[in-house]
């Protein structure tokens, strides 16, 4: 069935491409014809998987660029089709009918719940893990269940785990992978580190003995330097350690050399640290990572800026408390007059449970410089109520039509921040482009 599976996937992917569509349907067909197709593929070169709650798309794409800088011919699911079916589409579309992948490196972004379907079936050399946070409880379930699903396939993994040393929920993976090597990355204490935090925090208890974890400092959420109050579980020594973090200039140092992150926020520095860890593993030249950071494309809706005639609109994706809190920090640092438009949907891809908005510190944008907050989307009134309960004293408006909401936010101020959930992101982006005449 291998050849039939590959042929059907390639034909259906080609037909969809001709009408300007892609996605996971071709891979679904291939997997139905041969559910074990992954294990029958031949890949002559490194296979790198990237997973985690936040930042996996940007990290996977930068690692893809890194490998290409080093001369590899890489295939990757750059568009983010990170479920098993989407990964099947990527791999089988680039395979011969005999199952040979036509590349000498493969970099795949993998949804956390799908790691268990992919890791055991492919010759994975590196598994890169950024972080674990609560995200879409209706789909991903509690974080403990999600981590358990990954730990279940690690005992036989004999590659290298590339792990965020500042996240105890990531470090714990090493305990379940006795045959794997580990490479740790992270950030040192810096002027933004804090001794305590009231953000949604998952890293409270030791995965080895269950005792409370003690933090020397936090970077954000439960990310920081930790140790168990009873056993030896702690932040491991870092193989790749970023220093001199500056969020005003978005710069950091690694091995005494100055780099600039292509994206804003401390969480983006961790993406860069993961890329540098991969670079260190393959002993690449320093210039390769520097070139990647200098030319990394701006993902749509990730702090994306639109400017024309003195007006600036900044669009950001939000989908869980930790990621949303980092966006709130970016908005909070901007002291200029602004309006904010929030597009909140609750479709399946967004997560039907929107209670996470009460774990997000929207209070950070409740300042005198925020002249108005316009709420829209399928759960617009829930969002408006959240702002009201948060104590916002400025203008709160609700618009059922997203175009009207964006238009009103632009009329309120020449500087506008728009935050949108997953299914709202691209439609909102199209509206911004149209409204601004770009």
PDB file of N, CA and C in Angstrom, residues 28 44 90 108 114 139-140 163 174 234 246 290 317 324 327 338 341 344 362 397 414 438:
ATOM      1  N   UNK A  28      -4.380  13.083   4.843  1.00  0.00           N
ATOM      2  CA  UNK A  28      -5.446  12.245   5.407  1.00  0.00           C
ATOM      3  C   UNK A  28      -5.721  11.054   4.508  1.00  0.00           C
ATOM      4  N   UNK A  44      17.460  10.434   4.056  1.00  0.00           N
ATOM      5  CA  UNK A  44      18.927  10.450   4.122  1.00  0.00           C
ATOM      6  C   UNK A  44      19.406  11.807   4.624  1.00  0.00           C
ATOM      7  N   UNK A  90       3.142  17.025   3.796  1.00  0.00           N
ATOM      8  CA  UNK A  90       4.486  17.561   3.541  1.00  0.00           C
ATOM      9  C   UNK A  90       5.452  16.469   3.112  1.00  0.00           C
ATOM     10  N   UNK A 108      10.318  19.703  10.946  1.00  0.00           N
ATOM     11  CA  UNK A 108       8.872  19.646  11.067  1.00  0.00           C
ATOM     12  C   UNK A 108       8.393  20.284  12.368  1.00  0.00           C
ATOM     13  N   UNK A 114       0.453  15.562  18.804  1.00  0.00           N
ATOM     14  CA  UNK A 114       0.778  14.700  17.671  1.00  0.00           C
ATOM     15  C   UNK A 114       2.208  14.173  17.709  1.00  0.00           C
ATOM     16  N   UNK A 139      -9.365  21.020  23.712  1.00  0.00           N
ATOM     17  CA  UNK A 139      -8.698  20.153  22.729  1.00  0.00           C
ATOM     18  C   UNK A 139      -7.455  19.495  23.310  1.00  0.00           C
ATOM     19  N   UNK A 140      -6.586  20.318  23.882  1.00  0.00           N
ATOM     20  CA  UNK A 140      -5.295  19.815  24.368  1.00  0.00           C
ATOM     21  C   UNK A 140      -5.373  19.193  25.754  1.00  0.00           C
ATOM     22  N   UNK A 163      16.189  21.138  24.903  1.00  0.00           N
ATOM     23  CA  UNK A 163      15.165  21.513  25.876  1.00  0.00           C
ATOM     24  C   UNK A 163      15.400  22.895  26.483  1.00  0.00           C
ATOM     25  N   UNK A 174      13.462  14.886  30.148  1.00  0.00           N
ATOM     26  CA  UNK A 174      14.736  14.172  30.214  1.00  0.00           C
ATOM     27  C   UNK A 174      14.660  12.974  31.150  1.00  0.00           C
ATOM     28  N   UNK A 234      16.316  20.319  39.311  1.00  0.00           N
ATOM     29  CA  UNK A 234      16.602  21.751  39.256  1.00  0.00           C
ATOM     30  C   UNK A 234      16.891  22.180  37.814  1.00  0.00           C
ATOM     31  N   UNK A 246      18.158  42.716  26.383  1.00  0.00           N
ATOM     32  CA  UNK A 246      17.669  44.092  26.299  1.00  0.00           C
ATOM     33  C   UNK A 246      16.415  44.103  25.432  1.00  0.00           C
ATOM     34  N   UNK A 290      23.405  34.229  12.606  1.00  0.00           N
ATOM     35  CA  UNK A 290      23.281  35.678  12.492  1.00  0.00           C
ATOM     36  C   UNK A 290      22.501  36.065  11.235  1.00  0.00           C
ATOM     37  N   UNK A 317      -1.488  37.749  17.248  1.00  0.00           N
ATOM     38  CA  UNK A 317      -2.274  36.568  17.578  1.00  0.00           C
ATOM     39  C   UNK A 317      -2.251  36.349  19.085  1.00  0.00           C
ATOM     40  N   UNK A 324      -0.749  35.595  25.457  1.00  0.00           N
ATOM     41  CA  UNK A 324      -1.477  36.859  25.513  1.00  0.00           C
ATOM     42  C   UNK A 324      -0.837  37.826  26.496  1.00  0.00           C
ATOM     43  N   UNK A 327       1.987  39.608  24.886  1.00  0.00           N
ATOM     44  CA  UNK A 327       1.490  40.662  23.997  1.00  0.00           C
ATOM     45  C   UNK A 327       1.063  41.873  24.821  1.00  0.00           C
ATOM     46  N   UNK A 338      -3.276  55.357  22.191  1.00  0.00           N
ATOM     47  CA  UNK A 338      -3.593  54.226  21.326  1.00  0.00           C
ATOM     48  C   UNK A 338      -5.029  53.769  21.558  1.00  0.00           C
ATOM     49  N   UNK A 341      -8.227  46.977  19.609  1.00  0.00           N
ATOM     50  CA  UNK A 341      -9.337  46.193  19.070  1.00  0.00           C
ATOM     51  C   UNK A 341      -9.072  44.725  19.383  1.00  0.00           C
ATOM     52  N   UNK A 344     -12.327  38.200  19.521  1.00  0.00           N
ATOM     53  CA  UNK A 344     -12.364  36.948  20.277  1.00  0.00           C
ATOM     54  C   UNK A 344     -13.365  35.972  19.654  1.00  0.00           C
ATOM     55  N   UNK A 362      -5.235  41.593  31.030  1.00  0.00           N
ATOM     56  CA  UNK A 362      -5.667  42.709  30.183  1.00  0.00           C
ATOM     57  C   UNK A 362      -5.565  44.036  30.930  1.00  0.00           C
ATOM     58  N   UNK A 397     -16.406  49.630  23.483  1.00  0.00           N
ATOM     59  CA  UNK A 397     -17.415  49.517  22.419  1.00  0.00           C
ATOM     60  C   UNK A 397     -17.490  48.068  21.947  1.00  0.00           C
ATOM     61  N   UNK A 414      -4.756  57.194  15.962  1.00  0.00           N
ATOM     62  CA  UNK A 414      -3.907  56.868  14.808  1.00  0.00           C
ATOM     63  C   UNK A 414      -2.962  55.713  15.092  1.00  0.00           C
ATOM     64  N   UNK A 438      -3.771  49.307   1.635  1.00  0.00           N
ATOM     65  CA  UNK A 438      -2.418  48.799   1.384  1.00  0.00           C
ATOM     66  C   UNK A 438      -2.406  47.730   0.292  1.00  0.00           C
TER      67      UNK A 438
END
